[in-house]
C-alpha cells in the first residue's frame, strides 16, 4: 500500500494510532482535532546510547564506537546518537563520521570562570559537539542537581544553538504512589522554564523511570506508552499541538534487544535512551535496527 493511499484511508477511518512506514523511516501520528482537520507529524525514531563512566580506556572506546558505527546501514530505521565521556569525544567523532551524532553526557551551565572541572557548552561547540544530556537521574541523585540547575543547562544549550535531551522520571516510591504523571509534569515544566516554542526543535525529552535504570527492570510497553502520552499532553498544554506532535520522546530504563520492539511499537514512544546495552556492539546494533512494526498491510 502506498504512503498517500494509506494516509487517505486512515483519515477516513479517523484512527488516532501512530504508525511506522518502512519506506520513509518515520513514525507518523495522525491526530484529529475538534474541527476534524487531520495533521501529519513525522517523528523519525531516535536511538541514543549513554556510555556513562565507560569504557575504561581509549582503545576500548575506539573499538566500541567502530562496532556501533558499522552496525548502521542505509536500511537502519532510526537516527542514532552516542553520549560519551569528555575524554573520548573527539576520538569517537573521528571514528563514526556522519553516521551518528556524538554528544556530551552533561555540561556546566557557565561560559567561563572559576569552575574547576567544568565544561561549558561553548567549549563543546568549538569541538563540533552540538548535543548534550541534562537531568539524567544519576546527575539528579548522585550530584544533587536540582530542577533549577537542570533548567540552567537546558537554557544555556538552546541559547548557544545546541540541542538537549532533557531526562525526567520518577522513583520507585513515587511510581508505587501513583505520582508518575505529577512528577513528570513538575520536572518537565521546571526543566523547560523560559524555553520558548521556537526553541523546542532543539529539545528531545527522555522519560526514565528511575526504578528501571540499571536494575534490569523495564516498564511494560503499555506503562511506558501511558506516561509518554501524558508527557505529550503536558507539552501540548505548554506549547501547543504542533510542538507536542513534533517533539521526540524517548524511553530510557534497561532497554534491551528483547524489549525494544515492543516499546517502539507504541505511538508516543519515539526512541530509546540506552545505558548498559550501548556498551555492547551486538546488543546496541540490534536496538538501532529494531524491527519496525507493520501496522498497515
C-alpha positions as protocol buffer text, in pm:
chain_id: "A"
residue {
  index: 1
  type: UNK
  ca { x: 0 y: 0 z: 0 }
}
residue {
  index: 2
  type: UNK
  ca { x: 146 y: 334 z: -95 }
}
residue {
  index: 3
  type: UNK
  ca { x: 203 y: 608 z: 162 }
}
residue {
  index: 4
  type: UNK
  ca { x: -52 y: 854 z: 18 }
}
residue {
  index: 5
  type: UNK
  ca { x: -321 y: 586 z: -6 }
}
residue {
  index: 6
  type: UNK
  ca { x: -258 y: 478 z: 350 }
}
residue {
  index: 7
  type: UNK
  ca { x: -297 y: 832 z: 477 }
}
residue {
  index: 8
  type: UNK
  ca { x: -621 y: 872 z: 285 }
}
residue {
  index: 9
  type: UNK
  ca { x: -770 y: 554 z: 433 }
}
residue {
  index: 10
  type: UNK
  ca { x: -656 y: 645 z: 783 }
}
residue {
  index: 11
  type: UNK
  ca { x: -814 y: 990 z: 753 }
}
residue {
  index: 12
  type: UNK
  ca { x: -1142 y: 829 z: 652 }
}
residue {
  index: 13
  type: UNK
  ca { x: -1143 y: 591 z: 947 }
}
residue {
  index: 14
  type: UNK
  ca { x: -1038 y: 865 z: 1191 }
}
residue {
  index: 15
  type: UNK
  ca { x: -775 y: 644 z: 1354 }
}
residue {
  index: 16
  type: UNK
  ca { x: -551 y: 815 z: 1608 }
}
residue {
  index: 17
  type: UNK
  ca { x: -286 y: 542 z: 1629 }
}
residue {
  index: 18
  type: UNK
  ca { x: 65 y: 617 z: 1516 }
}
residue {
  index: 19
  type: UNK
  ca { x: 221 y: 404 z: 1250 }
}
residue {
  index: 20
  type: UNK
  ca { x: 567 y: 345 z: 1117 }
}
residue {
  index: 21
  type: UNK
  ca { x: 626 y: 341 z: 743 }
}
residue {
  index: 22
  type: UNK
  ca { x: 929 y: 140 z: 635 }
}
residue {
  index: 23
  type: UNK
  ca { x: 983 y: 321 z: 307 }
}
residue {
  index: 24
  type: UNK
  ca { x: 1021 y: 663 z: 468 }
}
residue {
  index: 25
  type: UNK
  ca { x: 1164 y: 550 z: 801 }
}
residue {
  index: 26
  type: UNK
  ca { x: 941 y: 784 z: 1001 }
}
residue {
  index: 27
  type: UNK
  ca { x: 686 y: 747 z: 1274 }
}
residue {
  index: 28
  type: UNK
  ca { x: 372 y: 939 z: 1188 }
}
residue {
  index: 29
  type: UNK
  ca { x: 98 y: 1038 z: 1429 }
}
residue {
  index: 30
  type: UNK
  ca { x: -243 y: 1125 z: 1295 }
}
residue {
  index: 31
  type: UNK
  ca { x: -440 y: 1335 z: 1538 }
}
residue {
  index: 32
  type: UNK
  ca { x: -792 y: 1451 z: 1469 }
}
residue {
  index: 33
  type: UNK
  ca { x: -866 y: 1797 z: 1603 }
}
residue {
  index: 34
  type: UNK
  ca { x: -1202 y: 1928 z: 1719 }
}
residue {
  index: 35
  type: UNK
  ca { x: -1252 y: 2071 z: 1371 }
}
residue {
  index: 36
  type: UNK
  ca { x: -1182 y: 1725 z: 1219 }
}
residue {
  index: 37
  type: UNK
  ca { x: -875 y: 1862 z: 1042 }
}
residue {
  index: 38
  type: UNK
  ca { x: -614 y: 1586 z: 1025 }
}
residue {
  index: 39
  type: UNK
  ca { x: -250 y: 1688 z: 1058 }
}
residue {
  index: 40
  type: UNK
  ca { x: 54 y: 1472 z: 993 }
}
residue {
  index: 41
  type: UNK
  ca { x: 362 y: 1499 z: 1210 }
}
residue {
  index: 42
  type: UNK
  ca { x: 660 y: 1281 z: 1123 }
}
residue {
  index: 43
  type: UNK
  ca { x: 892 y: 1172 z: 1403 }
}
residue {
  index: 44
  type: UNK
  ca { x: 1184 y: 959 z: 1293 }
}
residue {
  index: 45
  type: UNK
  ca { x: 1283 y: 714 z: 1568 }
}
residue {
  index: 46
  type: UNK
  ca { x: 1588 y: 823 z: 1767 }
}
residue {
  index: 47
  type: UNK
  ca { x: 1809 y: 562 z: 1935 }
}
residue {
  index: 48
  type: UNK
  ca { x: 2065 y: 707 z: 2177 }
}
residue {
  index: 49
  type: UNK
  ca { x: 2334 y: 546 z: 2388 }
}
residue {
  index: 50
  type: UNK
  ca { x: 2469 y: 679 z: 2716 }
}
residue {
  index: 51
  type: UNK
  ca { x: 2810 y: 535 z: 2799 }
}
residue {
  index: 52
  type: UNK
  ca { x: 2822 y: 692 z: 3148 }
}
residue {
  index: 53
  type: UNK
  ca { x: 3163 y: 619 z: 3314 }
}
residue {
  index: 54
  type: UNK
  ca { x: 3259 y: 366 z: 3048 }
}
residue {
  index: 55
  type: UNK
  ca { x: 3466 y: 224 z: 2887 }
}
residue {
  index: 56
  type: UNK
  ca { x: 3788 y: 236 z: 3083 }
}
residue {
  index: 57
  type: UNK
  ca { x: 4036 y: 306 z: 2804 }
}
residue {
  index: 58
  type: UNK
  ca { x: 4062 y: 496 z: 2478 }
}
residue {
  index: 59
  type: UNK
  ca { x: 4132 y: 176 z: 2285 }
}
residue {
  index: 60
  type: UNK
  ca { x: 3812 y: 21 z: 2417 }
}
residue {
  index: 61
  type: UNK
  ca { x: 3619 y: 334 z: 2320 }
}
residue {
  index: 62
  type: UNK
  ca { x: 3765 y: 313 z: 1968 }
}
residue {
  index: 63
  type: UNK
  ca { x: 3659 y: -50 z: 1925 }
}
residue {
  index: 64
  type: UNK
  ca { x: 3312 y: 16 z: 2066 }
}
residue {
  index: 65
  type: UNK
  ca { x: 3250 y: 324 z: 1853 }
}
residue {
  index: 66
  type: UNK
  ca { x: 3371 y: 147 z: 1538 }
}
residue {
  index: 67
  type: UNK
  ca { x: 3148 y: -153 z: 1602 }
}
residue {
  index: 68
  type: UNK
  ca { x: 2842 y: 65 z: 1660 }
}
residue {
  index: 69
  type: UNK
  ca { x: 2908 y: 274 z: 1350 }
}
residue {
  index: 70
  type: UNK
  ca { x: 2946 y: -43 z: 1143 }
}
residue {
  index: 71
  type: UNK
  ca { x: 2602 y: -162 z: 1258 }
}
residue {
  index: 72
  type: UNK
  ca { x: 2434 y: 141 z: 1098 }
}
residue {
  index: 73
  type: UNK
  ca { x: 2340 y: 83 z: 735 }
}
residue {
  index: 74
  type: UNK
  ca { x: 2123 y: 251 z: 477 }
}
residue {
  index: 75
  type: UNK
  ca { x: 1840 y: 27 z: 596 }
}
residue {
  index: 76
  type: UNK
  ca { x: 1863 y: 134 z: 960 }
}
residue {
  index: 77
  type: UNK
  ca { x: 1528 y: 293 z: 1054 }
}
residue {
  index: 78
  type: UNK
  ca { x: 1648 y: 543 z: 1315 }
}
residue {
  index: 79
  type: UNK
  ca { x: 1866 y: 841 z: 1388 }
}
residue {
  index: 80
  type: UNK
  ca { x: 2144 y: 740 z: 1628 }
}
residue {
  index: 81
  type: UNK
  ca { x: 2343 y: 927 z: 1893 }
}
residue {
  index: 82
  type: UNK
  ca { x: 2612 y: 836 z: 2143 }
}
residue {
  index: 83
  type: UNK
  ca { x: 2666 y: 1037 z: 2461 }
}
residue {
  index: 84
  type: UNK
  ca { x: 3023 y: 963 z: 2569 }
}
residue {
  index: 85
  type: UNK
  ca { x: 3270 y: 1076 z: 2839 }
}
residue {
  index: 86
  type: UNK
  ca { x: 3453 y: 1401 z: 2766 }
}
residue {
  index: 87
  type: UNK
  ca { x: 3799 y: 1242 z: 2705 }
}
residue {
  index: 88
  type: UNK
  ca { x: 3661 y: 1033 z: 2417 }
}
residue {
  index: 89
  type: UNK
  ca { x: 3454 y: 1293 z: 2234 }
}
residue {
  index: 90
  type: UNK
  ca { x: 3696 y: 1385 z: 1956 }
}
residue {
  index: 91
  type: UNK
  ca { x: 3817 y: 1028 z: 1912 }
}
residue {
  index: 92
  type: UNK
  ca { x: 3464 y: 892 z: 1875 }
}
residue {
  index: 93
  type: UNK
  ca { x: 3372 y: 1178 z: 1639 }
}
residue {
  index: 94
  type: UNK
  ca { x: 3660 y: 1086 z: 1413 }
}
residue {
  index: 95
  type: UNK
  ca { x: 3560 y: 721 z: 1403 }
}
residue {
  index: 96
  type: UNK
  ca { x: 3186 y: 750 z: 1341 }
}
residue {
  index: 97
  type: UNK
  ca { x: 3196 y: 1042 z: 1097 }
}
residue {
  index: 98
  type: UNK
  ca { x: 2848 y: 1142 z: 986 }
}
residue {
  index: 99
  type: UNK
  ca { x: 2688 y: 805 z: 1059 }
}
residue {
  index: 100
  type: UNK
  ca { x: 2567 y: 916 z: 1400 }
}
residue {
  index: 101
  type: UNK
  ca { x: 2555 y: 1208 z: 1644 }
}
residue {
  index: 102
  type: UNK
  ca { x: 2816 y: 1235 z: 1920 }
}
residue {
  index: 103
  type: UNK
  ca { x: 2712 y: 1425 z: 2231 }
}
residue {
  index: 104
  type: UNK
  ca { x: 2828 y: 1507 z: 2584 }
}
residue {
  index: 105
  type: UNK
  ca { x: 2684 y: 1349 z: 2897 }
}
residue {
  index: 106
  type: UNK
  ca { x: 2647 y: 1684 z: 3073 }
}
residue {
  index: 107
  type: UNK
  ca { x: 2755 y: 2047 z: 3071 }
}
residue {
  index: 108
  type: UNK
  ca { x: 2844 y: 2311 z: 3327 }
}
residue {
  index: 109
  type: UNK
  ca { x: 2594 y: 2596 z: 3284 }
}
residue {
  index: 110
  type: UNK
  ca { x: 2863 y: 2862 z: 3282 }
}
residue {
  index: 111
  type: UNK
  ca { x: 3060 y: 3023 z: 3000 }
}
residue {
  index: 112
  type: UNK
  ca { x: 3389 y: 3066 z: 3186 }
}
residue {
  index: 113
  type: UNK
  ca { x: 3536 y: 3147 z: 3526 }
}
residue {
  index: 114
  type: UNK
  ca { x: 3646 y: 2974 z: 3846 }
}
residue {
  index: 115
  type: UNK
  ca { x: 3460 y: 2645 z: 3797 }
}
residue {
  index: 116
  type: UNK
  ca { x: 3725 y: 2378 z: 3835 }
}
residue {
  index: 117
  type: UNK
  ca { x: 3638 y: 2065 z: 3641 }
}
residue {
  index: 118
  type: UNK
  ca { x: 3361 y: 2239 z: 3449 }
}
residue {
  index: 119
  type: UNK
  ca { x: 3297 y: 2202 z: 3077 }
}
residue {
  index: 120
  type: UNK
  ca { x: 3099 y: 2479 z: 2909 }
}
residue {
  index: 121
  type: UNK
  ca { x: 2872 y: 2444 z: 2607 }
}
residue {
  index: 122
  type: UNK
  ca { x: 3100 y: 2685 z: 2421 }
}
residue {
  index: 123
  type: UNK
  ca { x: 3394 y: 2451 z: 2468 }
}
residue {
  index: 124
  type: UNK
  ca { x: 3190 y: 2163 z: 2332 }
}
residue {
  index: 125
  type: UNK
  ca { x: 3053 y: 2366 z: 2043 }
}
residue {
  index: 126
  type: UNK
  ca { x: 3407 y: 2463 z: 1940 }
}
residue {
  index: 127
  type: UNK
  ca { x: 3479 y: 2090 z: 1902 }
}
residue {
  index: 128
  type: UNK
  ca { x: 3175 y: 2034 z: 1683 }
}
residue {
  index: 129
  type: UNK
  ca { x: 2964 y: 1884 z: 1963 }
}
residue {
  index: 130
  type: UNK
  ca { x: 2604 y: 2001 z: 1931 }
}
residue {
  index: 131
  type: UNK
  ca { x: 2419 y: 1771 z: 2173 }
}
residue {
  index: 132
  type: UNK
  ca { x: 2423 y: 1709 z: 2548 }
}
residue {
  index: 133
  type: UNK
  ca { x: 2218 y: 1533 z: 2812 }
}
residue {
  index: 134
  type: UNK
  ca { x: 2060 y: 1724 z: 3101 }
}
residue {
  index: 135
  type: UNK
  ca { x: 1873 y: 1597 z: 3404 }
}
residue {
  index: 136
  type: UNK
  ca { x: 1978 y: 1233 z: 3394 }
}
residue {
  index: 137
  type: UNK
  ca { x: 1859 y: 1063 z: 3712 }
}
residue {
  index: 138
  type: UNK
  ca { x: 2217 y: 987 z: 3819 }
}
residue {
  index: 139
  type: UNK
  ca { x: 2303 y: 1357 z: 3795 }
}
residue {
  index: 140
  type: UNK
  ca { x: 1989 y: 1439 z: 3995 }
}
residue {
  index: 141
  type: UNK
  ca { x: 2062 y: 1187 z: 4271 }
}
residue {
  index: 142
  type: UNK
  ca { x: 2441 y: 1142 z: 4287 }
}
residue {
  index: 143
  type: UNK
  ca { x: 2534 y: 1501 z: 4201 }
}
residue {
  index: 144
  type: UNK
  ca { x: 2230 y: 1661 z: 4367 }
}
residue {
  index: 145
  type: UNK
  ca { x: 2134 y: 1862 z: 4059 }
}
residue {
  index: 146
  type: UNK
  ca { x: 1804 y: 2041 z: 4117 }
}
residue {
  index: 147
  type: UNK
  ca { x: 1536 y: 2121 z: 3863 }
}
residue {
  index: 148
  type: UNK
  ca { x: 1672 y: 2476 z: 3862 }
}
residue {
  index: 149
  type: UNK
  ca { x: 2025 y: 2352 z: 3787 }
}
residue {
  index: 150
  type: UNK
  ca { x: 1891 y: 2139 z: 3503 }
}
residue {
  index: 151
  type: UNK
  ca { x: 1688 y: 2428 z: 3365 }
}
residue {
  index: 152
  type: UNK
  ca { x: 2003 y: 2642 z: 3353 }
}
residue {
  index: 153
  type: UNK
  ca { x: 2175 y: 2372 z: 3150 }
}
residue {
  index: 154
  type: UNK
  ca { x: 1881 y: 2340 z: 2909 }
}
residue {
  index: 155
  type: UNK
  ca { x: 1855 y: 2717 z: 2859 }
}
residue {
  index: 156
  type: UNK
  ca { x: 2225 y: 2761 z: 2801 }
}
residue {
  index: 157
  type: UNK
  ca { x: 2237 y: 2479 z: 2547 }
}
residue {
  index: 158
  type: UNK
  ca { x: 1949 y: 2611 z: 2339 }
}
residue {
  index: 159
  type: UNK
  ca { x: 2075 y: 2969 z: 2367 }
}
residue {
  index: 160
  type: UNK
  ca { x: 2409 y: 2852 z: 2228 }
}
residue {
  index: 161
  type: UNK
  ca { x: 2228 y: 2691 z: 1935 }
}
residue {
  index: 162
  type: UNK
  ca { x: 2287 y: 2339 z: 2064 }
}
residue {
  index: 163
  type: UNK
  ca { x: 2047 y: 2052 z: 2131 }
}
residue {
  index: 164
  type: UNK
  ca { x: 1950 y: 1891 z: 2461 }
}
residue {
  index: 165
  type: UNK
  ca { x: 1798 y: 1564 z: 2573 }
}
residue {
  index: 166
  type: UNK
  ca { x: 1606 y: 1653 z: 2889 }
}
residue {
  index: 167
  type: UNK
  ca { x: 1566 y: 1347 z: 3113 }
}
residue {
  index: 168
  type: UNK
  ca { x: 1271 y: 1319 z: 3352 }
}
residue {
  index: 169
  type: UNK
  ca { x: 1128 y: 1035 z: 3557 }
}
residue {
  index: 170
  type: UNK
  ca { x: 1001 y: 910 z: 3889 }
}
residue {
  index: 171
  type: UNK
  ca { x: 1148 y: 698 z: 4169 }
}
residue {
  index: 172
  type: UNK
  ca { x: 1007 y: 357 z: 4267 }
}
residue {
  index: 173
  type: UNK
  ca { x: 835 y: 512 z: 4569 }
}
residue {
  index: 174
  type: UNK
  ca { x: 672 y: 778 z: 4350 }
}
residue {
  index: 175
  type: UNK
  ca { x: 569 y: 514 z: 4097 }
}
residue {
  index: 176
  type: UNK
  ca { x: 405 y: 299 z: 4365 }
}
residue {
  index: 177
  type: UNK
  ca { x: 218 y: 604 z: 4499 }
}
residue {
  index: 178
  type: UNK
  ca { x: 79 y: 677 z: 4151 }
}
residue {
  index: 179
  type: UNK
  ca { x: 269 y: 1006 z: 4127 }
}
residue {
  index: 180
  type: UNK
  ca { x: 425 y: 938 z: 3787 }
}
residue {
  index: 181
  type: UNK
  ca { x: 233 y: 1200 z: 3590 }
}
residue {
  index: 182
  type: UNK
  ca { x: 270 y: 1463 z: 3863 }
}
residue {
  index: 183
  type: UNK
  ca { x: 646 y: 1411 z: 3896 }
}
residue {
  index: 184
  type: UNK
  ca { x: 699 y: 1419 z: 3519 }
}
residue {
  index: 185
  type: UNK
  ca { x: 488 y: 1733 z: 3483 }
}
residue {
  index: 186
  type: UNK
  ca { x: 686 y: 1917 z: 3753 }
}
residue {
  index: 187
  type: UNK
  ca { x: 1024 y: 1812 z: 3614 }
}
residue {
  index: 188
  type: UNK
  ca { x: 918 y: 1894 z: 3258 }
}
residue {
  index: 189
  type: UNK
  ca { x: 779 y: 2238 z: 3338 }
}
residue {
  index: 190
  type: UNK
  ca { x: 1074 y: 2333 z: 3558 }
}
residue {
  index: 191
  type: UNK
  ca { x: 1329 y: 2192 z: 3315 }
}
residue {
  index: 192
  type: UNK
  ca { x: 1180 y: 2383 z: 3022 }
}
residue {
  index: 193
  type: UNK
  ca { x: 1110 y: 2706 z: 3209 }
}
residue {
  index: 194
  type: UNK
  ca { x: 1177 y: 3012 z: 2987 }
}
residue {
  index: 195
  type: UNK
  ca { x: 1238 y: 2794 z: 2682 }
}
residue {
  index: 196
  type: UNK
  ca { x: 1009 y: 2914 z: 2405 }
}
residue {
  index: 197
  type: UNK
  ca { x: 809 y: 2719 z: 2150 }
}
residue {
  index: 198
  type: UNK
  ca { x: 1051 y: 2835 z: 1878 }
}
residue {
  index: 199
  type: UNK
  ca { x: 1337 y: 2665 z: 2067 }
}
residue {
  index: 200
  type: UNK
  ca { x: 1165 y: 2330 z: 2118 }
}
residue {
  index: 201
  type: UNK
  ca { x: 1304 y: 2193 z: 1793 }
}
residue {
  index: 202
  type: UNK
  ca { x: 1633 y: 2177 z: 1988 }
}
residue {
  index: 203
  type: UNK
  ca { x: 1480 y: 1971 z: 2269 }
}
residue {
  index: 204
  type: UNK
  ca { x: 1427 y: 1596 z: 2294 }
}
residue {
  index: 205
  type: UNK
  ca { x: 1260 y: 1452 z: 2604 }
}
residue {
  index: 206
  type: UNK
  ca { x: 1364 y: 1122 z: 2763 }
}
residue {
  index: 207
  type: UNK
  ca { x: 1135 y: 950 z: 3012 }
}
residue {
  index: 208
  type: UNK
  ca { x: 1342 y: 743 z: 3253 }
}
residue {
  index: 209
  type: UNK
  ca { x: 1164 y: 564 z: 3536 }
}
residue {
  index: 210
  type: UNK
  ca { x: 1443 y: 569 z: 3793 }
}
residue {
  index: 211
  type: UNK
  ca { x: 1341 y: 226 z: 3924 }
}
residue {
  index: 212
  type: UNK
  ca { x: 1420 y: 75 z: 3581 }
}
residue {
  index: 213
  type: UNK
  ca { x: 1767 y: 223 z: 3528 }
}
residue {
  index: 214
  type: UNK
  ca { x: 2044 y: -33 z: 3563 }
}
residue {
  index: 215
  type: UNK
  ca { x: 1814 y: -271 z: 3750 }
}
residue {
  index: 216
  type: UNK
  ca { x: 1714 y: -499 z: 3466 }
}
residue {
  index: 217
  type: UNK
  ca { x: 1354 y: -396 z: 3525 }
}
residue {
  index: 218
  type: UNK
  ca { x: 1174 y: -233 z: 3237 }
}
residue {
  index: 219
  type: UNK
  ca { x: 837 y: -64 z: 3227 }
}
residue {
  index: 220
  type: UNK
  ca { x: 596 y: -259 z: 3011 }
}
residue {
  index: 221
  type: UNK
  ca { x: 526 y: -102 z: 2672 }
}
residue {
  index: 222
  type: UNK
  ca { x: 178 y: -20 z: 2800 }
}
residue {
  index: 223
  type: UNK
  ca { x: 308 y: 161 z: 3109 }
}
residue {
  index: 224
  type: UNK
  ca { x: 570 y: 350 z: 2907 }
}
residue {
  index: 225
  type: UNK
  ca { x: 314 y: 447 z: 2641 }
}
residue {
  index: 226
  type: UNK
  ca { x: 76 y: 580 z: 2906 }
}
residue {
  index: 227
  type: UNK
  ca { x: 346 y: 804 z: 3052 }
}
residue {
  index: 228
  type: UNK
  ca { x: 469 y: 917 z: 2709 }
}
residue {
  index: 229
  type: UNK
  ca { x: 114 y: 1007 z: 2611 }
}
residue {
  index: 230
  type: UNK
  ca { x: 83 y: 1212 z: 2932 }
}
residue {
  index: 231
  type: UNK
  ca { x: 415 y: 1389 z: 2862 }
}
residue {
  index: 232
  type: UNK
  ca { x: 298 y: 1476 z: 2511 }
}
residue {
  index: 233
  type: UNK
  ca { x: -27 y: 1611 z: 2655 }
}
residue {
  index: 234
  type: UNK
  ca { x: 165 y: 1829 z: 2901 }
}
residue {
  index: 235
  type: UNK
  ca { x: 386 y: 1954 z: 2617 }
}
residue {
  index: 236
  type: UNK
  ca { x: 70 y: 2032 z: 2419 }
}
residue {
  index: 237
  type: UNK
  ca { x: -62 y: 2246 z: 2706 }
}
residue {
  index: 238
  type: UNK
  ca { x: 272 y: 2425 z: 2735 }
}
residue {
  index: 239
  type: UNK
  ca { x: 346 y: 2485 z: 2365 }
}
residue {
  index: 240
  type: UNK
  ca { x: 53 y: 2375 z: 2150 }
}
residue {
  index: 241
  type: UNK
  ca { x: -20 y: 2068 z: 1942 }
}
residue {
  index: 242
  type: UNK
  ca { x: 233 y: 2137 z: 1664 }
}
residue {
  index: 243
  type: UNK
  ca { x: 526 y: 2141 z: 1907 }
}
residue {
  index: 244
  type: UNK
  ca { x: 388 y: 1847 z: 2107 }
}
residue {
  index: 245
  type: UNK
  ca { x: 348 y: 1629 z: 1799 }
}
residue {
  index: 246
  type: UNK
  ca { x: 690 y: 1712 z: 1654 }
}
residue {
  index: 247
  type: UNK
  ca { x: 884 y: 1660 z: 1981 }
}
residue {
  index: 248
  type: UNK
  ca { x: 1052 y: 1322 z: 2012 }
}
residue {
  index: 249
  type: UNK
  ca { x: 1003 y: 1146 z: 2346 }
}
residue {
  index: 250
  type: UNK
  ca { x: 1245 y: 863 z: 2422 }
}
residue {
  index: 251
  type: UNK
  ca { x: 1215 y: 581 z: 2674 }
}
residue {
  index: 252
  type: UNK
  ca { x: 1512 y: 501 z: 2898 }
}
residue {
  index: 253
  type: UNK
  ca { x: 1544 y: 227 z: 3155 }
}
residue {
  index: 254
  type: UNK
  ca { x: 1715 y: -108 z: 3093 }
}
residue {
  index: 255
  type: UNK
  ca { x: 1624 y: -107 z: 2724 }
}
residue {
  index: 256
  type: UNK
  ca { x: 1743 y: -431 z: 2566 }
}
residue {
  index: 257
  type: UNK
  ca { x: 1732 y: -613 z: 2233 }
}
residue {
  index: 258
  type: UNK
  ca { x: 1441 y: -811 z: 2375 }
}
residue {
  index: 259
  type: UNK
  ca { x: 1232 y: -512 z: 2486 }
}
residue {
  index: 260
  type: UNK
  ca { x: 1294 y: -254 z: 2214 }
}
residue {
  index: 261
  type: UNK
  ca { x: 1047 y: -387 z: 1955 }
}
residue {
  index: 262
  type: UNK
  ca { x: 752 y: -380 z: 2194 }
}
residue {
  index: 263
  type: UNK
  ca { x: 840 y: -32 z: 2316 }
}
residue {
  index: 264
  type: UNK
  ca { x: 889 y: 118 z: 1969 }
}
residue {
  index: 265
  type: UNK
  ca { x: 554 y: -21 z: 1851 }
}
residue {
  index: 266
  type: UNK
  ca { x: 378 y: 231 z: 2073 }
}
residue {
  index: 267
  type: UNK
  ca { x: 263 y: 556 z: 1909 }
}
residue {
  index: 268
  type: UNK
  ca { x: 417 y: 800 z: 2157 }
}
residue {
  index: 269
  type: UNK
  ca { x: 749 y: 621 z: 2212 }
}
residue {
  index: 270
  type: UNK
  ca { x: 985 y: 772 z: 1958 }
}
residue {
  index: 271
  type: UNK
  ca { x: 1309 y: 604 z: 2050 }
}
residue {
  index: 272
  type: UNK
  ca { x: 1528 y: 500 z: 2341 }
}
residue {
  index: 273
  type: UNK
  ca { x: 1799 y: 625 z: 2574 }
}
residue {
  index: 274
  type: UNK
  ca { x: 2008 y: 312 z: 2623 }
}
residue {
  index: 275
  type: UNK
  ca { x: 2257 y: 259 z: 2904 }
}
residue {
  index: 276
  type: UNK
  ca { x: 2428 y: -77 z: 2955 }
}
residue {
  index: 277
  type: UNK
  ca { x: 2329 y: -225 z: 2620 }
}
residue {
  index: 278
  type: UNK
  ca { x: 2505 y: 62 z: 2439 }
}
residue {
  index: 279
  type: UNK
  ca { x: 2835 y: -83 z: 2564 }
}
residue {
  index: 280
  type: UNK
  ca { x: 2787 y: -398 z: 2360 }
}
residue {
  index: 281
  type: UNK
  ca { x: 2806 y: -363 z: 1982 }
}
residue {
  index: 282
  type: UNK
  ca { x: 2583 y: -661 z: 1913 }
}
residue {
  index: 283
  type: UNK
  ca { x: 2312 y: -556 z: 2159 }
}
residue {
  index: 284
  type: UNK
  ca { x: 2314 y: -191 z: 2061 }
}
residue {
  index: 285
  type: UNK
  ca { x: 2326 y: -277 z: 1692 }
}
residue {
  index: 286
  type: UNK
  ca { x: 2013 y: -486 z: 1738 }
}
residue {
  index: 287
  type: UNK
  ca { x: 1840 y: -197 z: 1918 }
}
residue {
  index: 288
  type: UNK
  ca { x: 1942 y: 50 z: 1645 }
}
residue {
  index: 289
  type: UNK
  ca { x: 1799 y: -184 z: 1382 }
}
residue {
  index: 290
  type: UNK
  ca { x: 1481 y: -269 z: 1572 }
}
residue {
  index: 291
  type: UNK
  ca { x: 1203 y: -449 z: 1390 }
}
residue {
  index: 292
  type: UNK
  ca { x: 977 y: -179 z: 1256 }
}
residue {
  index: 293
  type: UNK
  ca { x: 612 y: -252 z: 1332 }
}
residue {
  index: 294
  type: UNK
  ca { x: 395 y: -310 z: 1030 }
}
residue {
  index: 295
  type: UNK
  ca { x: 64 y: -153 z: 1129 }
}
residue {
  index: 296
  type: UNK
  ca { x: -55 y: -127 z: 769 }
}
residue {
  index: 297
  type: UNK
  ca { x: -82 y: -428 z: 542 }
}
